[in-house]
Coordinates of C-alpha atoms and ligand atoms in Angstrom, one line a residue:
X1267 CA 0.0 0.0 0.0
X1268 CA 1.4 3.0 -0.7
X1269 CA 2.3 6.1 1.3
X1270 CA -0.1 9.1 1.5
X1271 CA 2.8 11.5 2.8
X1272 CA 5.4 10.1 0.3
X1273 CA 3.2 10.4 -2.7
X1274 CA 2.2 13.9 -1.4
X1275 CA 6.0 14.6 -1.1
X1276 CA 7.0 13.3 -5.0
X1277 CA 4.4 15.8 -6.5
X1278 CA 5.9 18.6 -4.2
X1279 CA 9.5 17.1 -5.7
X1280 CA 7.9 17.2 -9.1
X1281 CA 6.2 20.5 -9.1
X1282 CA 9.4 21.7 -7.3
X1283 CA 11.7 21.0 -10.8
X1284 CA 9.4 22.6 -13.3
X1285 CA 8.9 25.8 -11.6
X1286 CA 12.6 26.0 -10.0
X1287 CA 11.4 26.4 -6.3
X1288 CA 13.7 28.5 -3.7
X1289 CA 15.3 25.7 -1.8
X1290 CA 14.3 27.4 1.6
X1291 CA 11.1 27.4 0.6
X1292 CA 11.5 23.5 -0.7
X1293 CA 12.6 22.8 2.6
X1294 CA 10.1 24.1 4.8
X1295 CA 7.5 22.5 2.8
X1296 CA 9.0 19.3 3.1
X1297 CA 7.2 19.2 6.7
X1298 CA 4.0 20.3 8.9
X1299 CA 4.5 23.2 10.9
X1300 CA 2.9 21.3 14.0
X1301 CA 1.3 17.8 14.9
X1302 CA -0.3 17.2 17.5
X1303 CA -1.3 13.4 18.8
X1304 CA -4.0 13.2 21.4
X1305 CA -5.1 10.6 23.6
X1306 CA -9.2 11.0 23.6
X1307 CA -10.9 8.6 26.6
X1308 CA -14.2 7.9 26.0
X1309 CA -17.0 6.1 28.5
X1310 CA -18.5 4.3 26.3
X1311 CA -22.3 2.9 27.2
X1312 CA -21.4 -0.2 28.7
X1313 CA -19.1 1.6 31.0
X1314 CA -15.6 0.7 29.8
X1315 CA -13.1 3.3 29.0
X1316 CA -11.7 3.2 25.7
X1317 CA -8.4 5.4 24.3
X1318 CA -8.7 6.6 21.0
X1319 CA -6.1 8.3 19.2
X1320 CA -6.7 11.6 17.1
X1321 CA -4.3 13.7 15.4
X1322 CA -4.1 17.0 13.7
X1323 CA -1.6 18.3 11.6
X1324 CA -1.2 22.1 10.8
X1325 CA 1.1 21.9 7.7
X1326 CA 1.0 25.9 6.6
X1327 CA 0.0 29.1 7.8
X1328 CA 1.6 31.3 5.3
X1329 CA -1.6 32.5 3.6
X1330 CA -4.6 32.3 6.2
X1331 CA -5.4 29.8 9.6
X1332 CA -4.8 26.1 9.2
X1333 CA -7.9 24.9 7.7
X1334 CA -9.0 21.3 6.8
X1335 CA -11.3 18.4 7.8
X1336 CA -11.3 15.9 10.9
X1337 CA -11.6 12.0 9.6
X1338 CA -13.3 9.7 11.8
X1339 CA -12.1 6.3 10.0
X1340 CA -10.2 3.3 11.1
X1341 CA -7.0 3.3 9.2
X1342 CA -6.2 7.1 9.5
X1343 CA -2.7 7.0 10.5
X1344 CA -0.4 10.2 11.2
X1345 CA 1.1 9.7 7.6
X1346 CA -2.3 9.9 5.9
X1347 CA -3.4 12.9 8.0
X1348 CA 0.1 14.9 7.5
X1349 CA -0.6 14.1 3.5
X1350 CA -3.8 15.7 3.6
X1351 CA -3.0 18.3 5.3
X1352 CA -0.2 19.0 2.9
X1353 CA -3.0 18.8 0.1
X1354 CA -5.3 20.9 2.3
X1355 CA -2.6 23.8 2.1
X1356 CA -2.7 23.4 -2.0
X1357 CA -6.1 23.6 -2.2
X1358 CA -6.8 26.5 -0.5
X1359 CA -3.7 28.3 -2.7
X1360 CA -5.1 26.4 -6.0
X1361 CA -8.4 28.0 -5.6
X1362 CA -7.1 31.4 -4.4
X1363 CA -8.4 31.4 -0.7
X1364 CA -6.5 33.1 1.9
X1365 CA -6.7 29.7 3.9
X1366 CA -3.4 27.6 4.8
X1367 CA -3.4 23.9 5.2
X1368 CA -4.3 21.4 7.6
X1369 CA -6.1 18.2 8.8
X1370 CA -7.2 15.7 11.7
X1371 CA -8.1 12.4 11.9
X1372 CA -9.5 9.8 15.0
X1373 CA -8.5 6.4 14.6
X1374 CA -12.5 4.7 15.1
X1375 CA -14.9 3.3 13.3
X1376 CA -18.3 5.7 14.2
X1377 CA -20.5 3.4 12.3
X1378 CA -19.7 0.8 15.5
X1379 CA -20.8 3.7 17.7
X1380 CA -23.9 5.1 19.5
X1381 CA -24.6 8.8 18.8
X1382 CA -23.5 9.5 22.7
X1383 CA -20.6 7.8 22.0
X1384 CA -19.7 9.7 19.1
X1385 CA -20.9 13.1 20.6
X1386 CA -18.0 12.2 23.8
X1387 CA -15.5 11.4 21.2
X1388 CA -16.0 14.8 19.8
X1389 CA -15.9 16.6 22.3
X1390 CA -13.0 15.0 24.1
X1391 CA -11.1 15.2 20.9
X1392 CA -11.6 19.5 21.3
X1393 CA -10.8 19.3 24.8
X1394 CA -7.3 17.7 23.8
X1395 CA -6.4 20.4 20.7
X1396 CA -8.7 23.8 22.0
X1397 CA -5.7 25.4 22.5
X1398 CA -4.3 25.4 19.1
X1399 CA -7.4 26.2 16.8
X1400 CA -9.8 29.2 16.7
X1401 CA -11.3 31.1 14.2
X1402 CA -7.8 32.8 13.6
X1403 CA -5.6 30.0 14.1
X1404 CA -6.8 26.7 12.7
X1405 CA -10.4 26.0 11.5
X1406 CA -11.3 22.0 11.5
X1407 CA -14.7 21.0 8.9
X1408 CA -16.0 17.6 8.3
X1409 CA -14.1 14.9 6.4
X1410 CA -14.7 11.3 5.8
X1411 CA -17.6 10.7 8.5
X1412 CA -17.9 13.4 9.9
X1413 CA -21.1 15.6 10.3
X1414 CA -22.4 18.8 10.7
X1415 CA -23.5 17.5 14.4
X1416 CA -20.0 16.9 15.0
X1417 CA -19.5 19.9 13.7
X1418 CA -22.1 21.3 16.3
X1419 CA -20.8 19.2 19.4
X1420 CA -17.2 20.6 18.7
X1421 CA -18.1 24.4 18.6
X1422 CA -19.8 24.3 21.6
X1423 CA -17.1 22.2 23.6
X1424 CA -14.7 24.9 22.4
X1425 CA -16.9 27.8 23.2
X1426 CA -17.1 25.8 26.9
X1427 CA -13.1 25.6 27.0
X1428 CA -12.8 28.9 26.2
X1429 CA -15.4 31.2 27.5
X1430 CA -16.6 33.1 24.5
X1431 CA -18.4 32.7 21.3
X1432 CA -16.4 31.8 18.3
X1433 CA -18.6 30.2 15.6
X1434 CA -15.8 30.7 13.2
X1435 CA -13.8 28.0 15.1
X1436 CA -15.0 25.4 12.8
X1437 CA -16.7 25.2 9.6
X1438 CA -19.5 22.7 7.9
X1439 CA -22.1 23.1 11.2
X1440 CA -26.2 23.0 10.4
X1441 CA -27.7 25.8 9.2
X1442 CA -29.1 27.1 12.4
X1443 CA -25.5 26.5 14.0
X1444 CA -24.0 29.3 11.3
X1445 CA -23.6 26.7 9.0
X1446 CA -24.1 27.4 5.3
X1447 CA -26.9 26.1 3.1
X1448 CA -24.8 25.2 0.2
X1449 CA -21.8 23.3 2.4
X1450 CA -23.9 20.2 2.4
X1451 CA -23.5 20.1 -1.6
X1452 CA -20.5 22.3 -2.6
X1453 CA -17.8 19.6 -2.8
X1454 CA -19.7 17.9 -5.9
X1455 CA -20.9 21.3 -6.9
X1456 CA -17.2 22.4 -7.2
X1457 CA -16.7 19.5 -9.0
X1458 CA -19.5 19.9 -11.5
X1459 CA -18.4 23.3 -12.2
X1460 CA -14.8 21.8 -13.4
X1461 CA -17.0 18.7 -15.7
X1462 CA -18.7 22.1 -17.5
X1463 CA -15.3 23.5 -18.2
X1464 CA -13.7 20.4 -18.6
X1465 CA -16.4 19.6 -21.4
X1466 CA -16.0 22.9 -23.3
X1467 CA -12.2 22.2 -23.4
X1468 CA -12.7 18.5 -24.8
X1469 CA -16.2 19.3 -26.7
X1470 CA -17.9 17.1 -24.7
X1471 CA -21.9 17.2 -24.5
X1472 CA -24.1 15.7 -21.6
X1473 CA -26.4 13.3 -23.5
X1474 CA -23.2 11.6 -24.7
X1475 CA -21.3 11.9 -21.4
X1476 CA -20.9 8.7 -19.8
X1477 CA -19.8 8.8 -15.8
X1478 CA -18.7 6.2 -13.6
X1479 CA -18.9 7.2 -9.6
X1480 CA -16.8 5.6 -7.6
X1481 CA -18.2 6.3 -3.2
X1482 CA -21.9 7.3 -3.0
X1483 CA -21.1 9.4 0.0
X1484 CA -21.9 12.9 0.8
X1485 CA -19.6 14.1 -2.3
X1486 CA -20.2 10.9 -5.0
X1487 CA -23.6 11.0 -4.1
X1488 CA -24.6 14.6 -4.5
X1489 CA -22.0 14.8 -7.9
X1490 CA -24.3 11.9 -9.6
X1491 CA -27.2 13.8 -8.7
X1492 CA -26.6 17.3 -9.9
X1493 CA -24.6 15.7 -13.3
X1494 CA -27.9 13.7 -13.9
X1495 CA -29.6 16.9 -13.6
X1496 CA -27.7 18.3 -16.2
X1497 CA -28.1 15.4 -18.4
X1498 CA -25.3 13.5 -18.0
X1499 CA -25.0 9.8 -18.0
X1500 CA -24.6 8.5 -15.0
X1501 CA -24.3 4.7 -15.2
X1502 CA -22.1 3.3 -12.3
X1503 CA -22.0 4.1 -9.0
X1504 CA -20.5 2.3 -5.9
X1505 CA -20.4 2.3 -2.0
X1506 CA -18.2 0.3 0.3
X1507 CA -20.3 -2.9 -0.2
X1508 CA -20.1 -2.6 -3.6
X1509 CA -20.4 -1.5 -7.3
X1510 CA -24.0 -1.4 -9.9
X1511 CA -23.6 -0.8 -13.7
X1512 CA -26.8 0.4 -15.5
X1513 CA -27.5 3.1 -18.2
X1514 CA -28.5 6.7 -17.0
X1515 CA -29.3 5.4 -13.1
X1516 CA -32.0 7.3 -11.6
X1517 CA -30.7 8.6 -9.2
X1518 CA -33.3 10.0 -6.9
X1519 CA -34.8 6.8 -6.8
X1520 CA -31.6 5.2 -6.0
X1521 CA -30.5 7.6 -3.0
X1522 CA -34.0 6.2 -1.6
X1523 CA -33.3 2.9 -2.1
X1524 CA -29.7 3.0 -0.5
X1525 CA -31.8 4.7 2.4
X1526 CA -33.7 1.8 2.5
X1527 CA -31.1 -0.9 2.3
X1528 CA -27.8 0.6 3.3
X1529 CA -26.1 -0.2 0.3
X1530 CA -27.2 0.7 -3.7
X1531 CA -26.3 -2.6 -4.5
X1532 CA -29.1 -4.8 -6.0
X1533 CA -30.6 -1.4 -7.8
X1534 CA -33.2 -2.7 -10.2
X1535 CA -31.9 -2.9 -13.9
X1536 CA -28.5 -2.7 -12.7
X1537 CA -25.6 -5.5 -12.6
X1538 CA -23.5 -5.9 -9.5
X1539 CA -19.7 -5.4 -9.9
X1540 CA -16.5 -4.8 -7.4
X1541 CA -15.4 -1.6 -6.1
X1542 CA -12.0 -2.9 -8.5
X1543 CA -14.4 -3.1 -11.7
X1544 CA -15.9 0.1 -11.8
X1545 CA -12.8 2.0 -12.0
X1546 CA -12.3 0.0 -15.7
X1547 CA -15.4 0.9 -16.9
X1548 CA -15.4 2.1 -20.6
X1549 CA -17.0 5.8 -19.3
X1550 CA -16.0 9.1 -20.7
X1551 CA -15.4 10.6 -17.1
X1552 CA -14.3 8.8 -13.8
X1553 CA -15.3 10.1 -10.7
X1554 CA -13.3 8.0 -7.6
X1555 CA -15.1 10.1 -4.7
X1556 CA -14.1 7.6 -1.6
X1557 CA -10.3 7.2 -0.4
X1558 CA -6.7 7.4 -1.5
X1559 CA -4.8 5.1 -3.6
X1560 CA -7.8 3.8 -5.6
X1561 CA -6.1 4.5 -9.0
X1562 CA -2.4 3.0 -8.9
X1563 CA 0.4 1.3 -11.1
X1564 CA -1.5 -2.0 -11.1
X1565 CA -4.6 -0.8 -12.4
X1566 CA -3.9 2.5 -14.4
X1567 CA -3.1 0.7 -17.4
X1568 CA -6.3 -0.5 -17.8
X1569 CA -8.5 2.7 -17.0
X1570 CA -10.6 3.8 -20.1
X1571 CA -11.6 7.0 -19.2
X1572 CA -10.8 10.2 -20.8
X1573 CA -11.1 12.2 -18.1
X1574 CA -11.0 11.7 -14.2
X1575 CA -12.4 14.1 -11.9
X1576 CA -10.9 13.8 -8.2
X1577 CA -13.5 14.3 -5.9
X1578 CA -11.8 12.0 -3.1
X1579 CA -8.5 13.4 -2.0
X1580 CA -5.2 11.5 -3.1
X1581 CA -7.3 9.0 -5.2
X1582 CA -4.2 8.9 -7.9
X1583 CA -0.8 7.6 -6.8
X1584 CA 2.2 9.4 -8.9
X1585 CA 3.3 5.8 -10.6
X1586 CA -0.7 6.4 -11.5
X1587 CA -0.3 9.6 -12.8
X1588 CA 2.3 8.7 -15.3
X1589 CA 1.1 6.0 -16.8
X1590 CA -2.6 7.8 -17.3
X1591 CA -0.5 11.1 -18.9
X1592 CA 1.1 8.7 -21.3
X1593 CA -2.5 6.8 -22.0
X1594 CA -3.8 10.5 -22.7
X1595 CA -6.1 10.6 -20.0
X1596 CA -6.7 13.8 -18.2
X1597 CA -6.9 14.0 -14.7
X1598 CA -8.4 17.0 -13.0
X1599 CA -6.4 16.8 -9.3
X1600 CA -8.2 16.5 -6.3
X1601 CA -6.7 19.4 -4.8
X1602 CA -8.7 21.6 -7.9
X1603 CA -11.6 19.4 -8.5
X1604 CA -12.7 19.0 -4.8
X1605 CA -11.9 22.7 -3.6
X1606 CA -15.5 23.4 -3.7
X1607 CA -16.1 21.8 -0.1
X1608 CA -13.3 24.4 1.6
X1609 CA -14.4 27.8 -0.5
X1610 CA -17.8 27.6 1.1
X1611 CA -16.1 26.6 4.6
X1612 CA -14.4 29.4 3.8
X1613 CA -17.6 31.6 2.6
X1614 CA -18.6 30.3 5.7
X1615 CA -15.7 31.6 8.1
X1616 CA -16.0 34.5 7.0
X1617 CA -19.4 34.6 7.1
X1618 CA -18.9 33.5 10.9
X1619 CA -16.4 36.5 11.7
X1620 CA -18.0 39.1 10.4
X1621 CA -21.7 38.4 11.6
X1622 CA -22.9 38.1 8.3
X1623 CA -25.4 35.5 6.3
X1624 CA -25.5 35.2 2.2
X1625 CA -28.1 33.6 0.1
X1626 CA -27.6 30.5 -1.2
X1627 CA -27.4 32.0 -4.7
X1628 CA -25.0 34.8 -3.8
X1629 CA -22.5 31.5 -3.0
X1630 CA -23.3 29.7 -5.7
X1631 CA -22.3 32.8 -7.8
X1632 CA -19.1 33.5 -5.6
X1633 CA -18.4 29.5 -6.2
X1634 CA -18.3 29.1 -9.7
X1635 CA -16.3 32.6 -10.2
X1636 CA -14.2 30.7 -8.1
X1637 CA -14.2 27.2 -9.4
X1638 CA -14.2 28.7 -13.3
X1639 CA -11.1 31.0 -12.7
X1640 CA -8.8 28.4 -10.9
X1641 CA -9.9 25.6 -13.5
X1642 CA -9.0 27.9 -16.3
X1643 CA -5.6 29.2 -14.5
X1644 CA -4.5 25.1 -14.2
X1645 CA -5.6 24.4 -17.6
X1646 CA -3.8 27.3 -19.3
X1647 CA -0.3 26.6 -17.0
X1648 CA -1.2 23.0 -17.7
X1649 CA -0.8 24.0 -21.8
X1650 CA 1.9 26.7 -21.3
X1651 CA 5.0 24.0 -20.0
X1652 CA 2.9 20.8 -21.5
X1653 CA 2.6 19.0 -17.7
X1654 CA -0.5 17.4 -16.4
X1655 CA -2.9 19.2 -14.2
X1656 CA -1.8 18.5 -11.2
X1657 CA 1.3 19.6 -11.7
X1658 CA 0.5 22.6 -12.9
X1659 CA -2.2 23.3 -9.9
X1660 CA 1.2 22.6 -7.5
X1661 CA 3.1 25.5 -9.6
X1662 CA 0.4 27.9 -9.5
X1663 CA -0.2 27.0 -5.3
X1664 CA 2.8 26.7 -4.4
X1665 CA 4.4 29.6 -6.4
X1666 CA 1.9 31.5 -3.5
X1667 CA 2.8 30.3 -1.1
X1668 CA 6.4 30.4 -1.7
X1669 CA 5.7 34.3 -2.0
X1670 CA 4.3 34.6 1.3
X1671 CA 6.8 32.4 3.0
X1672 CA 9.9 33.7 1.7
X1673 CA 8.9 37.1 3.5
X1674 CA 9.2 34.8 7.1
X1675 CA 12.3 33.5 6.4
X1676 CA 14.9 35.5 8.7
Ligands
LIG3024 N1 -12.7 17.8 4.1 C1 -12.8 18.7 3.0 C2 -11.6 18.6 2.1 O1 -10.9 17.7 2.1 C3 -13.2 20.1 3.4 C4 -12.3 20.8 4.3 C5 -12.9 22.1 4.8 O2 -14.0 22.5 4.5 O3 -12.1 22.8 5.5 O4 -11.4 19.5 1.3

């Protein structure tokens, strides 16, 4: 298996070449800042006492607070949550935000816990790291199970810990927390907005648009819907049980029957497949929207795709990304095609700090101005030194921060 933190580290090496990077400025982002490693006891119903262990990793600062998800999942590991925080710092420059990088994780699995369970977890996990976030310091959202009640529990612990109100402390709450109405949907909807300009640049057109999903969770789930919407194809999807293949799934009626079931295998009019398979698929666009290292030197070779769209982050390993350059296949990096999710955290922040609250339109339209302008920045540094997109989203991000940081080095 390979290395989150290592493969985060060769595309920093290879983004480093291309644009000649001050070796200072190499060096210091060759590391986080700070990581912190917390012991979080928890009573759990039965009365025992279990440890968990959480981290959090605040790899930048350079252009804004720390900002990045907590993952509740049980093979988050120190390496994985330094990677994404690394990939949390060039997303926030990729997409323009003032917003540095950085990430937490809890070594559990929540779906073998009660909600009082969980709600302890949280909040011993804030009681652990209070001290080093804040609205102007580092701002956790949600991540791989995590939730906007999470999201709720953890504000108010902090707010306890602290003694004041701070809603900006942390990002994805519910609505009537300070939460925004579009942060439920605005990872796919970032992503959709890169499928529309990805289409114009390869003259694609919806009707003939076939996508594969790969994770029906909050992102996959929401990006098959709104691309249906639109008229695209979507014809595989898959969850952690499994994969379906149809034509055009309906996918309103499918989000009811995974309700129902807990998985969307055994869809009507669909055939079953693995979680291997549907990456294979002979689609126009591939969507892997779960975990990292789906896409890697033993299956790369045999994507069909033209196109993959990174919701997840770190889907592609960088053995991966070479062999799908060669094939021809563009790949539209996670840390571009996923932003959407942290620009309305960030809508949201700032939302929080300044006691303000904006229509769900107004973010929409502040979104794709967003989403439009940093897809169109990677594509044209993408055709100006002939390198894939990811590399070029790293020379435009990091050329940024680099700016910023060589003003701090004394
Ligand atoms: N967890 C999301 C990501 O990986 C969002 C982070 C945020 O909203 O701060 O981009």
């Amino acid at each position: 298996m390979s290395n989150p933190f290592e493969n985060a580290m060769s595309q920093l090496d290879k983004a480093a070449k291309i644009m000649d990077l001050d070796k200072g400025v190499y060096e210091v982002l060759k590391q986080p800042e700070r990581v912190l490693t917390v012991s979080v006891p928890v009573k759990m119903d039965n009365g025992e006492v279990k440890v968990f262990t959480g981290y959090r990793s605040q790899y930048n600062n350079t252009l804004g607070p720390y900002k990045g998800g907590i993952r509740y999942h049980w093979n988050v590991s120190l390496d994985e949550v330094k990677a994404l925080s690394f990939w949390m710092m060039v997303k926030c420059a990729t997409v323009n935000i003032p917003m540095g990088g950085g990430k937490g994780g809890i070594i559990v699995n929540p779906k073998e816990m009660s909600e009082g369970e969980i709600e302890r977890l949280s909040r011993g996990y804030v009681q652990k790291v209070w001290r080093n976030i804040g609205s102007d310091k580092d701002v956790p959202a949600p991540d791989v199970y995590t939730t906007p009640q999470i999201m709720s529990w953890m504000r108010s612990e902090y707010e306890k810990l602290v003694g004041h109100d701070d809603p900006g402390v942390i990002t994805g709450k519910p609505i009537e927390d300070g939460g925004s109405e579009v942060r439920g949907y605005s990872t796919a909807q970032g992503g959709v907005y890169c499928v529309l300009e990805l289409a114009n640049k390869m003259s694609m057109t919806p009707a003939d648009t076939k996508v594969a999903i790969q994770g029906f969770g909050n992102a996959g789930s929401f990006m098959a819907k709104i691309l249906s919407e639109k008229g695209y194809n979507v014809v595989a999807v898959s969850d952690s049980r499994g994969a379906i293949k149809g034509s055009a799934l309906d996918i309103e009626k499918l989000e009811a029957f995974k309700k129902e079931t807990g998985s969307v295998v055994g869809f009507e009019g669909t055939e079953e497949l693995t979680n291997e398979e549907i990456l294979e698929l002979d689609v126009d666009i591939l969507v892997p929207a779960a975990l990292e290292n789906v896409i890697t030197a033993d299956n790369a070779q045999q994507i069909k795709a033209k196109a993959v769209v990174e919701l997840a982050n770190g889907p592609t390993t960088p053995e991966a990304d070479e062999i799908l350059k060669e094939k021809g296949i563009v790949v539209v990096p996670d840390v571009l095609a996923n932003a959407g999710g942290v620009t309305v955290s960030y809508f949201e922040w700032d939302q929080n700090v300044k006691g303000e609250h904006w229509s769900e339109e107004d973010i929409l339209e502040r979104l794709e101005r967003i989403m439009v302008d940093a897809f169109n920045e990677v594509w044209d540094t993408k055709e100006k030194y002939s390198i894939d997109m990811r590399t070029a989203a790293f020379v435009k991000a990091i050329e940024r921060v680099g700016e910023g940081l060589k003003k701090t080095l004394i």
